[in-house]
CSV table of C-alpha atoms and ligand atoms in Angstrom, one decimal:
chain,number,residue,atom,x,y,z
A,1,MET,CA,16.0,-5.0,15.4
A,2,GLU,CA,14.4,-1.7,15.6
A,3,PHE,CA,10.9,-1.1,18.0
A,4,TYR,CA,8.6,1.2,18.5
A,5,SER,CA,8.4,2.4,22.3
A,6,ILE,CA,5.2,4.5,22.6
A,7,LYS,CA,3.3,6.0,25.5
A,8,GLY,CA,-0.3,6.4,24.6
A,9,GLY,CA,-2.5,9.0,25.7
A,10,ASN,CA,-1.4,11.9,24.0
A,11,PRO,CA,-4.4,13.2,21.5
A,12,LEU,CA,-2.7,13.9,17.8
A,13,CYS,CA,-2.7,17.4,16.9
A,14,GLY,CA,-1.3,19.3,14.5
A,15,GLU,CA,-0.5,19.2,10.5
A,16,VAL,CA,1.2,16.6,8.6
A,17,ASP,CA,2.2,15.9,4.9
A,18,ILE,CA,1.3,12.6,2.8
A,19,ALA,CA,4.0,11.1,0.7
A,20,GLY,CA,3.3,9.6,-2.8
A,21,ALA,CA,1.3,6.6,-2.9
A,22,LYS,CA,3.6,3.4,-2.5
A,23,ASN,CA,1.0,1.3,-4.3
A,24,ALA,CA,1.2,3.7,-7.4
A,25,ALA,CA,5.1,4.1,-7.3
A,26,LEU,CA,5.6,0.0,-7.5
A,27,PRO,CA,3.9,0.1,-11.1
A,28,ILE,CA,5.1,3.4,-12.2
A,29,LEU,CA,8.9,2.6,-11.5
A,30,SER,CA,8.5,-0.5,-13.3
A,31,ALA,CA,6.7,0.6,-16.4
A,32,ALA,CA,9.4,3.4,-16.3
A,33,ILE,CA,11.7,0.9,-17.7
A,34,MET,CA,9.7,0.0,-20.7
A,35,THR,CA,11.1,3.0,-22.9
A,36,ASN,CA,14.5,3.6,-23.9
A,37,GLU,CA,14.2,7.1,-23.1
A,38,THR,CA,14.7,9.0,-19.6
A,39,VAL,CA,11.9,9.1,-17.3
A,40,LEU,CA,11.6,11.4,-14.3
A,41,VAL,CA,9.3,10.4,-11.5
A,42,GLU,CA,8.4,12.6,-8.8
A,43,ASN,CA,6.7,12.5,-5.1
A,44,VAL,CA,8.3,8.9,-4.9
A,45,PRO,CA,7.7,8.1,-1.5
A,46,ASP,CA,11.1,7.0,0.6
A,47,VAL,CA,10.3,3.5,2.0
A,48,SER,CA,11.7,0.5,2.2
A,49,ASP,CA,9.5,-1.4,-0.6
A,50,ILE,CA,10.0,1.4,-3.0
A,51,ARG,CA,13.8,1.2,-2.5
A,52,ALA,CA,13.6,-2.6,-3.4
A,53,ILE,CA,11.7,-2.2,-6.7
A,54,LEU,CA,14.5,0.5,-7.6
A,55,SER,CA,17.1,-1.9,-6.5
A,56,ALA,CA,15.4,-4.7,-8.6
A,57,ILE,CA,15.3,-2.4,-11.9
A,58,GLU,CA,19.3,-1.6,-11.2
A,59,SER,CA,20.2,-5.3,-11.1
A,60,ILE,CA,19.1,-5.6,-14.5
A,61,GLY,CA,20.8,-2.7,-15.8
A,62,ALA,CA,18.3,0.3,-15.5
A,63,ILE,CA,20.3,3.6,-14.4
A,64,VAL,CA,18.6,5.3,-11.4
A,65,THR,CA,19.6,8.7,-10.4
A,66,ARG,CA,18.2,10.2,-7.5
A,67,VAL,CA,17.3,13.7,-8.0
A,68,ASP,CA,16.2,14.2,-4.6
A,69,ARG,CA,14.9,12.3,-1.8
A,70,HIS,CA,11.3,12.2,-3.8
A,71,THR,CA,12.6,12.3,-7.5
A,72,PHE,CA,14.1,9.8,-9.5
A,73,ARG,CA,15.5,9.9,-13.2
A,74,ILE,CA,15.3,6.4,-14.8
A,75,ASN,CA,16.8,5.2,-18.1
A,76,GLY,CA,16.0,1.6,-19.4
A,77,SER,CA,18.2,1.4,-22.2
A,78,ARG,CA,20.7,-0.7,-21.1
A,79,ILE,CA,18.5,-3.7,-19.4
A,80,VAL,CA,20.0,-7.1,-20.2
A,81,ASP,CA,17.6,-9.7,-20.9
A,82,GLY,CA,18.3,-11.6,-17.9
A,83,PRO,CA,16.0,-13.0,-14.9
A,84,VAL,CA,15.3,-10.7,-12.0
A,85,MET,CA,16.7,-12.3,-9.2
A,86,ASP,CA,17.5,-9.6,-6.9
A,87,GLU,CA,17.0,-10.7,-3.3
A,88,ALA,CA,15.1,-7.4,-2.3
A,89,VAL,CA,12.5,-8.4,-4.8
A,90,ARG,CA,11.7,-11.4,-3.1
A,91,LYS,CA,10.5,-9.6,-0.1
A,92,ILE,CA,7.7,-7.4,-2.1
A,93,ARG,CA,4.5,-8.1,-3.5
A,94,GLY,CA,4.7,-5.4,-6.2
A,95,SER,CA,7.5,-7.1,-7.9
A,96,TYR,CA,5.2,-8.9,-10.2
A,97,TYR,CA,4.6,-5.3,-12.1
A,98,LEU,CA,8.3,-6.4,-13.5
A,99,ILE,CA,6.5,-9.1,-15.4
A,100,GLY,CA,4.1,-7.1,-17.1
A,101,ALA,CA,6.8,-4.4,-17.8
A,102,LEU,CA,9.4,-6.7,-19.3
A,103,LEU,CA,7.1,-8.9,-21.4
A,104,GLY,CA,5.7,-5.8,-23.0
A,105,LYS,CA,9.1,-4.5,-23.8
A,106,TYR,CA,11.1,-7.4,-24.7
A,107,ARG,CA,8.4,-10.1,-25.0
A,108,ARG,CA,10.2,-12.1,-22.2
A,109,ALA,CA,10.4,-11.7,-18.5
A,110,GLU,CA,12.0,-14.0,-15.7
A,111,VAL,CA,11.0,-13.0,-12.3
A,112,THR,CA,11.5,-14.2,-9.0
A,113,LEU,CA,8.1,-14.8,-7.4
A,114,PRO,CA,6.9,-12.4,-5.0
A,115,LYS,CA,6.0,-12.5,-1.6
A,116,GLY,CA,4.6,-9.5,0.1
A,117,CYS,CA,2.8,-9.4,3.2
A,118,ASN,CA,1.5,-12.2,4.8
A,119,ILE,CA,-2.1,-11.8,4.8
A,120,GLY,CA,-3.6,-14.7,3.1
A,121,LEU,CA,-3.4,-16.6,-0.2
A,122,ARG,CA,-2.0,-14.5,-2.6
A,123,PRO,CA,-2.4,-16.1,-6.4
A,124,ILE,CA,-1.4,-14.4,-9.4
A,125,ASP,CA,-3.6,-16.6,-11.6
A,126,GLN,CA,-5.4,-13.6,-13.1
A,127,HIS,CA,-2.0,-12.0,-14.1
A,128,VAL,CA,-1.1,-15.1,-15.8
A,129,LYS,CA,-4.4,-15.5,-17.5
A,130,GLY,CA,-4.0,-12.0,-18.8
A,131,PHE,CA,-0.9,-12.6,-20.5
A,132,ARG,CA,-1.7,-15.8,-21.8
A,133,ALA,CA,-4.6,-14.4,-23.4
A,134,LEU,CA,-1.9,-11.7,-24.9
A,135,GLY,CA,-0.3,-14.8,-26.5
A,136,ALA,CA,2.3,-15.2,-23.7
A,137,ASP,CA,3.4,-18.7,-22.6
A,138,VAL,CA,4.0,-18.6,-18.9
A,139,ARG,CA,5.2,-21.2,-16.5
A,140,ILE,CA,6.3,-21.0,-13.1
A,141,GLU,CA,10.0,-22.9,-12.6
A,142,HIS,CA,12.2,-22.9,-9.8
A,143,GLY,CA,10.4,-20.1,-8.0
A,144,MET,CA,10.3,-17.9,-10.9
A,145,ILE,CA,7.6,-16.8,-13.4
A,146,VAL,CA,8.8,-17.1,-16.9
A,147,ALA,CA,7.0,-15.5,-19.7
A,148,GLY,CA,7.6,-15.3,-23.2
A,149,ALA,CA,6.1,-14.6,-26.5
A,150,GLU,CA,6.8,-14.4,-30.1
A,151,ASP,CA,4.6,-11.6,-30.3
A,152,LEU,CA,1.9,-9.9,-28.0
A,153,ILE,CA,-1.6,-9.5,-29.6
A,154,GLY,CA,-4.5,-7.4,-28.1
A,155,SER,CA,-7.1,-9.3,-26.6
A,156,HIS,CA,-10.8,-9.2,-24.9
A,157,ILE,CA,-10.0,-10.5,-21.1
A,158,TYR,CA,-12.5,-10.7,-18.5
A,159,LEU,CA,-11.0,-10.9,-15.1
A,160,ASP,CA,-12.7,-13.3,-12.6
A,161,VAL,CA,-12.0,-11.4,-9.6
A,162,VAL,CA,-11.3,-7.4,-9.2
A,163,SER,CA,-7.4,-7.4,-9.2
A,164,VAL,CA,-5.6,-4.1,-8.8
A,165,GLY,CA,-2.3,-6.1,-9.5
A,166,ALA,CA,-3.6,-7.7,-12.5
A,167,THR,CA,-5.2,-4.9,-14.0
A,168,ILE,CA,-2.1,-2.5,-13.8
A,169,ASN,CA,0.2,-5.6,-15.1
A,170,ILE,CA,-1.9,-6.6,-18.0
A,171,MET,CA,-2.6,-2.9,-19.1
A,172,MET,CA,1.2,-2.3,-19.1
A,173,ALA,CA,2.1,-5.2,-21.4
A,174,ALA,CA,-0.8,-4.4,-23.6
A,175,SER,CA,0.4,-0.9,-24.2
A,176,LEU,CA,3.2,-2.4,-26.3
A,177,ALA,CA,0.9,-5.3,-27.7
A,178,ARG,CA,-0.5,-4.9,-31.6
A,179,GLY,CA,-4.1,-4.3,-31.5
A,180,LEU,CA,-6.7,-3.5,-28.9
A,181,THR,CA,-6.9,-5.5,-25.6
A,182,ILE,CA,-10.1,-4.7,-23.4
A,183,ILE,CA,-10.2,-5.5,-19.6
A,184,GLU,CA,-13.3,-6.1,-18.1
A,185,ASN,CA,-14.1,-6.0,-14.7
A,186,ALA,CA,-10.8,-4.0,-14.2
A,187,ALA,CA,-10.1,-2.4,-10.7
A,188,LYS,CA,-10.8,1.0,-10.3
A,189,GLU,CA,-8.6,2.1,-7.6
A,190,PRO,CA,-6.7,5.7,-7.5
A,191,HIS,CA,-3.3,3.9,-8.3
A,192,VAL,CA,-4.4,1.9,-11.5
A,193,VAL,CA,-5.9,5.5,-12.8
A,194,ASP,CA,-2.3,6.8,-11.9
A,195,CYS,CA,-0.6,4.0,-13.8
A,196,ALA,CA,-2.7,4.4,-16.9
A,197,ASN,CA,-2.3,8.1,-16.8
A,198,PHE,CA,1.9,7.7,-16.5
A,199,LEU,CA,1.5,5.4,-19.3
A,200,ASN,CA,-0.2,7.7,-21.5
A,201,SER,CA,2.3,10.5,-20.4
A,202,MET,CA,4.6,8.0,-22.3
A,203,GLY,CA,2.6,7.5,-25.1
A,204,ALA,CA,0.6,4.8,-24.4
A,205,GLN,CA,-3.3,4.8,-25.4
A,206,ILE,CA,-5.3,3.8,-22.3
A,207,LYS,CA,-8.9,4.8,-21.8
A,208,GLY,CA,-11.4,3.8,-19.3
A,209,ALA,CA,-8.9,3.6,-16.2
A,210,GLY,CA,-11.5,4.3,-13.2
A,211,THR,CA,-14.2,2.2,-14.7
A,212,ASP,CA,-14.5,-1.7,-14.9
A,213,VAL,CA,-13.7,-1.3,-18.4
A,214,ILE,CA,-10.0,-0.6,-19.8
A,215,ARG,CA,-9.5,-0.4,-23.1
A,216,ILE,CA,-5.5,-0.3,-24.4
A,217,ARG,CA,-4.8,0.4,-28.1
A,218,GLY,CA,-1.1,-0.9,-28.2
A,219,VAL,CA,1.5,1.4,-29.6
A,220,GLU,CA,5.0,0.7,-31.1
A,221,LYS,CA,7.0,1.9,-28.6
A,222,LEU,CA,6.9,4.5,-25.2
A,223,HIS,CA,8.8,7.9,-24.7
A,224,GLY,CA,10.2,9.6,-21.8
A,225,THR,CA,8.3,11.9,-19.6
A,226,GLU,CA,7.8,13.6,-16.4
A,227,TYR,CA,5.4,12.5,-13.9
A,228,SER,CA,4.2,13.2,-10.2
A,229,ILE,CA,3.0,10.3,-8.5
A,230,ILE,CA,-0.4,10.6,-6.5
A,231,PRO,CA,-0.7,11.0,-2.7
A,232,ASP,CA,-1.1,7.7,-0.9
A,233,GLN,CA,-4.3,7.5,0.3
A,234,ILE,CA,-4.0,4.5,3.1
A,235,GLU,CA,-1.2,6.8,4.8
A,236,ALA,CA,-3.6,9.9,4.8
A,237,GLY,CA,-6.5,7.2,6.1
A,238,THR,CA,-4.1,6.0,8.8
A,239,TYR,CA,-3.1,9.6,10.3
A,240,MET,CA,-7.2,10.3,10.2
A,241,PHE,CA,-7.7,7.5,12.0
A,242,ALA,CA,-5.2,7.9,14.3
A,243,ALA,CA,-6.4,11.6,14.9
A,244,ALA,CA,-10.2,9.6,15.8
A,245,ALA,CA,-8.6,7.1,18.0
A,246,THR,CA,-6.6,9.8,20.2
A,247,ARG,CA,-9.4,12.2,20.1
A,248,GLY,CA,-7.0,14.9,18.4
A,249,ASP,CA,-7.3,17.1,15.8
A,250,VAL,CA,-5.1,16.7,12.5
A,251,THR,CA,-5.1,18.1,9.4
A,252,ILE,CA,-3.9,16.1,6.8
A,253,HIS,CA,-2.2,17.7,3.6
A,254,ASN,CA,-1.2,16.8,0.0
A,255,VAL,CA,-4.1,14.5,-0.5
A,256,ILE,CA,-6.9,14.2,-3.1
A,257,PRO,CA,-10.2,14.3,-0.7
A,258,LYS,CA,-11.8,12.2,-3.4
A,259,HIS,CA,-9.7,9.2,-2.7
A,260,LEU,CA,-10.6,9.2,1.2
A,261,GLU,CA,-14.5,9.4,0.7
A,262,SER,CA,-15.4,5.8,2.0
A,263,LEU,CA,-12.8,6.7,5.1
A,264,THR,CA,-14.4,10.3,5.6
A,265,ALA,CA,-18.2,8.8,5.6
A,266,LYS,CA,-17.1,6.2,8.2
A,267,LEU,CA,-15.4,8.9,10.2
A,268,GLU,CA,-18.7,11.0,9.9
A,269,GLU,CA,-20.6,8.0,10.8
A,270,ILE,CA,-18.8,6.9,14.1
A,271,GLY,CA,-19.2,10.7,15.5
A,272,CYS,CA,-15.6,12.6,14.0
A,273,GLN,CA,-16.0,15.7,12.4
A,274,VAL,CA,-14.2,16.1,9.1
A,275,GLU,CA,-13.6,19.3,7.1
A,276,ILE,CA,-12.4,19.0,3.6
A,277,SER,CA,-10.5,21.4,1.2
A,278,ASP,CA,-8.8,21.2,-2.3
A,279,ASP,CA,-5.9,19.3,-0.8
A,280,ALA,CA,-6.6,18.5,2.8
A,281,VAL,CA,-8.6,17.1,5.3
A,282,ARG,CA,-9.0,17.8,8.9
A,283,VAL,CA,-10.3,15.4,11.6
A,284,THR,CA,-11.2,16.1,15.0
A,285,ALA,CA,-13.1,13.7,17.7
A,286,ASN,CA,-13.7,15.3,21.1
A,287,LYS,CA,-15.7,12.3,22.5
A,288,ARG,CA,-16.0,8.6,22.6
A,289,LEU,CA,-17.1,7.2,18.8
A,290,ILE,CA,-20.0,4.8,18.4
A,291,ASN,CA,-20.3,1.7,16.7
A,292,THR,CA,-20.8,0.9,13.0
A,293,HIS,CA,-20.4,-1.9,10.5
A,294,VAL,CA,-17.6,-2.0,7.7
A,295,LYS,CA,-17.5,-4.3,4.9
A,296,THR,CA,-14.2,-3.8,2.9
A,297,LEU,CA,-14.6,-4.1,-0.9
A,298,PRO,CA,-12.5,-2.5,-3.9
A,299,TYR,CA,-12.5,1.0,-4.7
A,300,PRO,CA,-14.7,2.9,-4.2
A,301,GLY,CA,-15.7,0.9,-1.6
A,302,PHE,CA,-14.0,0.7,2.0
A,303,PRO,CA,-10.0,-0.1,1.6
A,304,THR,CA,-8.6,-3.5,2.8
A,305,ASP,CA,-5.7,-1.7,3.9
A,306,MET,CA,-7.7,0.3,6.1
A,307,GLN,CA,-9.4,-2.7,7.9
A,308,PRO,CA,-6.9,-2.7,10.7
A,309,GLN,CA,-6.7,0.6,11.3
A,310,ILE,CA,-10.7,1.0,11.8
A,311,THR,CA,-11.4,-2.4,13.7
A,312,VAL,CA,-8.7,-0.3,16.0
A,313,ILE,CA,-11.0,2.6,16.1
A,314,LEU,CA,-14.3,0.5,16.7
A,315,GLY,CA,-12.4,-1.6,19.4
A,316,LEU,CA,-12.6,1.6,21.3
A,317,ALA,CA,-16.4,2.6,20.5
A,318,ASN,CA,-19.4,2.6,22.4
A,319,GLY,CA,-21.4,-0.7,21.4
A,320,THR,CA,-20.9,-3.6,19.2
A,321,SER,CA,-19.4,-3.4,15.5
A,322,ILE,CA,-18.9,-5.9,12.9
A,323,VAL,CA,-16.2,-5.7,10.4
A,324,THR,CA,-16.1,-7.9,7.4
A,325,GLU,CA,-13.2,-8.4,5.5
A,326,SER,CA,-14.0,-9.6,1.9
A,327,ILE,CA,-10.7,-9.3,0.0
A,328,PHE,CA,-7.9,-11.4,1.9
A,329,GLU,CA,-8.7,-14.3,3.9
A,330,SER,CA,-6.3,-13.9,6.7
A,331,ARG,CA,-6.2,-10.5,7.7
A,332,PHE,CA,-7.3,-10.4,11.3
A,333,LYS,CA,-3.9,-12.1,12.8
A,334,TYR,CA,-3.4,-8.7,14.6
A,335,VAL,CA,-6.7,-9.0,16.6
A,336,ASP,CA,-4.5,-11.2,18.8
A,337,GLU,CA,-2.1,-8.5,19.8
A,338,LEU,CA,-5.0,-6.3,20.0
A,339,THR,CA,-6.9,-8.5,22.5
A,340,ARG,CA,-3.3,-8.2,24.5
A,341,MET,CA,-4.3,-4.6,24.9
A,342,GLY,CA,-7.7,-5.5,26.4
A,343,ALA,CA,-9.7,-5.3,23.1
A,344,GLN,CA,-12.7,-7.5,22.8
A,345,ILE,CA,-12.7,-9.2,19.6
A,346,LYS,CA,-13.9,-12.2,18.3
A,347,VAL,CA,-13.3,-13.8,14.9
A,348,GLU,CA,-15.6,-15.4,13.0
A,349,GLY,CA,-14.1,-16.8,9.5
A,350,ASN,CA,-13.8,-13.3,7.6
A,351,THR,CA,-15.9,-11.3,10.2
A,352,ALA,CA,-14.8,-9.5,13.4
A,353,ILE,CA,-17.3,-8.9,16.3
A,354,VAL,CA,-15.9,-6.0,18.1
A,355,THR,CA,-17.1,-5.1,21.5
A,356,GLY,CA,-15.7,-1.6,22.2
A,357,VAL,CA,-14.4,-1.2,25.7
A,358,PRO,CA,-13.6,2.3,26.8
A,359,TYR,CA,-9.6,2.1,26.8
A,360,TYR,CA,-6.8,-0.2,25.8
A,361,THR,CA,-3.7,-0.7,28.2
A,362,GLY,CA,-0.3,-0.6,26.8
A,363,ALA,CA,1.3,-3.8,25.9
A,364,ASN,CA,4.4,-5.6,24.2
A,365,ILE,CA,3.3,-6.5,20.8
A,366,THR,CA,4.1,-7.5,17.2
A,367,ALA,CA,3.3,-6.3,14.0
A,368,PRO,CA,2.3,-9.3,11.8
A,369,ASP,CA,2.0,-7.3,8.5
A,370,LEU,CA,2.1,-3.6,7.2
A,371,ARG,CA,-1.5,-2.2,7.6
A,372,ALA,CA,-1.9,-4.4,10.7
A,373,GLY,CA,1.5,-3.0,12.2
A,374,ALA,CA,0.2,0.6,11.6
A,375,GLY,CA,-3.5,-0.3,13.3
A,376,LEU,CA,-1.4,-1.3,16.2
A,377,VAL,CA,0.4,1.7,16.6
A,378,ILE,CA,-2.8,3.7,16.4
A,379,ALA,CA,-3.9,1.4,19.3
A,380,ALA,CA,-0.9,2.3,21.2
A,381,LEU,CA,-1.3,5.6,20.9
A,382,ALA,CA,-4.7,5.4,22.3
A,383,ALA,CA,-3.7,3.3,24.9
A,384,ASP,CA,-2.9,3.6,28.6
A,385,GLY,CA,0.5,3.5,29.6
A,386,TRP,CA,3.2,2.0,27.6
A,387,SER,CA,3.6,-0.4,24.6
A,388,GLU,CA,6.4,-1.7,22.9
A,389,ILE,CA,5.9,-2.5,18.8
A,390,HIS,CA,8.3,-4.9,17.4
A,391,ASP,CA,8.6,-6.0,14.0
A,392,VAL,CA,8.2,-2.7,12.8
A,393,VAL,CA,10.4,-3.5,9.1
A,394,TYR,CA,6.9,-4.3,8.2
A,395,ILE,CA,5.5,-0.7,8.9
A,396,GLU,CA,8.3,1.0,7.2
A,397,ARG,CA,7.7,-1.0,4.1
A,398,GLY,CA,4.6,1.6,3.6
A,399,TYR,CA,5.0,4.3,5.7
A,400,GLU,CA,7.6,7.3,5.2
A,401,ASP,CA,8.9,8.7,8.7
A,402,PHE,CA,6.0,7.5,10.4
A,403,PRO,CA,7.2,7.8,13.9
A,404,GLU,CA,8.9,11.5,13.2
A,405,LYS,CA,5.2,12.6,11.6
A,406,LEU,CA,3.5,10.9,14.6
A,407,ARG,CA,6.1,12.8,17.1
A,408,SER,CA,5.1,16.1,15.2
A,409,LEU,CA,1.4,15.4,15.9
A,410,GLY,CA,2.4,15.1,19.7
A,411,ALA,CA,2.5,11.5,19.9
A,412,ASP,CA,5.3,10.0,22.5
A,413,ILE,CA,7.1,7.7,20.3
A,414,ARG,CA,10.6,6.6,20.0
A,415,VAL,CA,12.2,3.8,17.6
A,416,LEU,CA,14.8,1.8,19.8
A,417,ASP,CA,16.9,-1.1,18.9
A,418,THR,CA,16.7,-4.5,20.8
A,419,ASP,CA,20.5,-4.7,20.3
A,420,ASP,CA,21.0,-1.5,22.5
A,421,PRO,CA,21.5,-2.7,26.3
A,422,ASP,CA,20.0,0.5,27.3
A,423,ALA,CA,16.9,0.0,25.3
A,424,GLU,CA,14.8,-1.2,28.0
A,425,ARG,CA,15.5,1.8,30.5
A,426,LYS,CA,15.0,4.2,27.2
A,427,ALA,CA,11.7,2.6,26.4
A,428,ARG,CA,10.3,3.7,29.9
A,429,MET,CA,11.4,7.1,29.5
A,430,SER,CA,8.8,9.7,28.3
A,431,LEU,CA,9.9,12.3,25.4
A,432,ALA,CA,7.9,14.8,27.5
A,433,VAL,CA,10.0,14.9,30.7
B,501,UD1,C1,-3.1,-4.6,-4.2
B,501,UD1,C2,-2.1,-3.7,-3.0
B,501,UD1,C3,-2.5,-4.0,-1.6
B,501,UD1,C4,-4.1,-3.9,-1.7
B,501,UD1,C5,-4.6,-5.1,-2.5
B,501,UD1,C6,-6.3,-4.6,-2.5
B,501,UD1,C7,-0.1,-3.6,-4.0
B,501,UD1,C8,1.6,-3.9,-4.2
B,501,UD1,N1,-0.7,-4.0,-3.2
B,501,UD1,O1,-2.3,-6.0,-3.9
B,501,UD1,O2,-1.9,-3.3,-0.5
B,501,UD1,O3,-4.5,-4.7,-0.2
B,501,UD1,O4,-4.1,-4.4,-3.6
B,501,UD1,O5,-6.5,-3.4,-2.8
B,501,UD1,O6,-0.3,-2.4,-4.8
B,501,UD1,N2,-6.6,-12.6,-6.6
B,501,UD1,C9,-6.6,-13.5,-7.5
B,501,UD1,N3,-5.8,-13.9,-8.5
B,501,UD1,C10,-4.9,-12.9,-8.6
B,501,UD1,C11,-4.7,-11.7,-8.0
B,501,UD1,C12,-5.7,-11.3,-7.0
B,501,UD1,O7,-7.3,-14.6,-6.9
B,501,UD1,O8,-4.4,-13.3,-10.0
B,501,UD1,C13,-7.2,-11.9,-5.5
B,501,UD1,C14,-6.6,-11.7,-4.1
B,501,UD1,O9,-6.6,-13.2,-3.7
B,501,UD1,C15,-7.6,-11.1,-3.3
B,501,UD1,C16,-8.4,-10.0,-4.7
B,501,UD1,O10,-7.8,-10.9,-5.6
B,501,UD1,O11,-8.5,-11.9,-2.7
B,501,UD1,C17,-7.4,-8.7,-4.5
B,501,UD1,O12,-6.3,-8.7,-4.9
B,501,UD1,P1,-5.4,-7.6,-5.7
B,501,UD1,O13,-6.0,-6.4,-5.9
B,501,UD1,O14,-4.9,-8.2,-7.0
B,501,UD1,O15,-4.4,-7.4,-4.6
B,501,UD1,P2,-2.8,-7.0,-5.1
B,501,UD1,O16,-2.7,-6.2,-6.2
B,501,UD1,O17,-1.9,-8.2,-4.9
């Protein structure tokens, strides 16, 4: 099993390029099979969640051709009407997008229930409510979600919670329904907009994506397209926060600064400098940061996927901060690991009370999930001494070339294998010597 060995203390400095957004790529690659024509998708991140969704669409007969590392040609004309049981799909939350895609195109979908990151209860009742409103019969049987409809008819759907997944899934199915669907209380995340833009480029008629009311006029069929995925705002945010935590100076390229506004505002509030240009942000920090309060909210609020990373920074800031998690109920599991590095954090329900300490000390820790894993890497980069981070498979689900990119910014990080008998010695060998 691979792990990261990190010697903390180097300020991150330099430039880094951001990959395409994983959470936009998952629905877009799923939606690509909704036409029988060929679709070209560019700026696809090379991360394990994406390899899993590509494997799943291939398993049901889609032809997937890799043009280059980040570009794929997909043809869904030979899809067979069978269940999606690919082993890889069980592991990723985003596999639920195949339900909306297949239900829209074939009026039938049978997909293994998704798992994804272990960050709390993750129901799919709003997805199911939406599909039922469109006229589908939806059942959960033998660990599969089975949806079928004689016909899909547009409907007026009010989501009880703001859900990215449900919004996109309903939008996909409704694109090929008869008549008008209106989704109220829709999610406004950039990847909802990106997926709507992609579907529109295939001939769908979706209006209002990015607001809380989305109107979808169903069309008879979708056609081929060429599309480039937006940059990953969470990957960008992670490097912004890594720069802040290590008191570095990092310019992050290939970003849409508008998508980063809630992060930029928090960084400025706690004492960082953020310079914004057309498609880059530069974050510098040269002194101890100061405390603040953060509450995660749906976009354009502070993203839950950046909550561990900001908690790590606030753990080193001067003063006491309060972090409130309002999206997922079990998203503070990493705090125990951070405490082993010297953090002083008390979790009460969905709130963390963070008393800043002057420094963390390196420790042997385990990533409990994708974003918490990234947060712990930031802690290790800022810490005094050596850390080992285990279960990095979680991190690799969503960060392309994470160790390599960090190393290019001056981090002392290496990837080792627990099966390597020499791993312990190598883990204590600084790259600098
Ligand atoms: C997506 C992202 C994830 C991010 C999250 C919130 C993907 C693959 N994952 O997850 O990284 O953290 O958005 O920005 O894109 N809920 C229900 N019923 C439902 C659906 C959701 O109650 O049917 C609740 C969830 O439990 C949660 C909240 O709604 O409390 C938001 O979840 P949702 O936006 O759906 O998250 P995901 O799409 O699963």
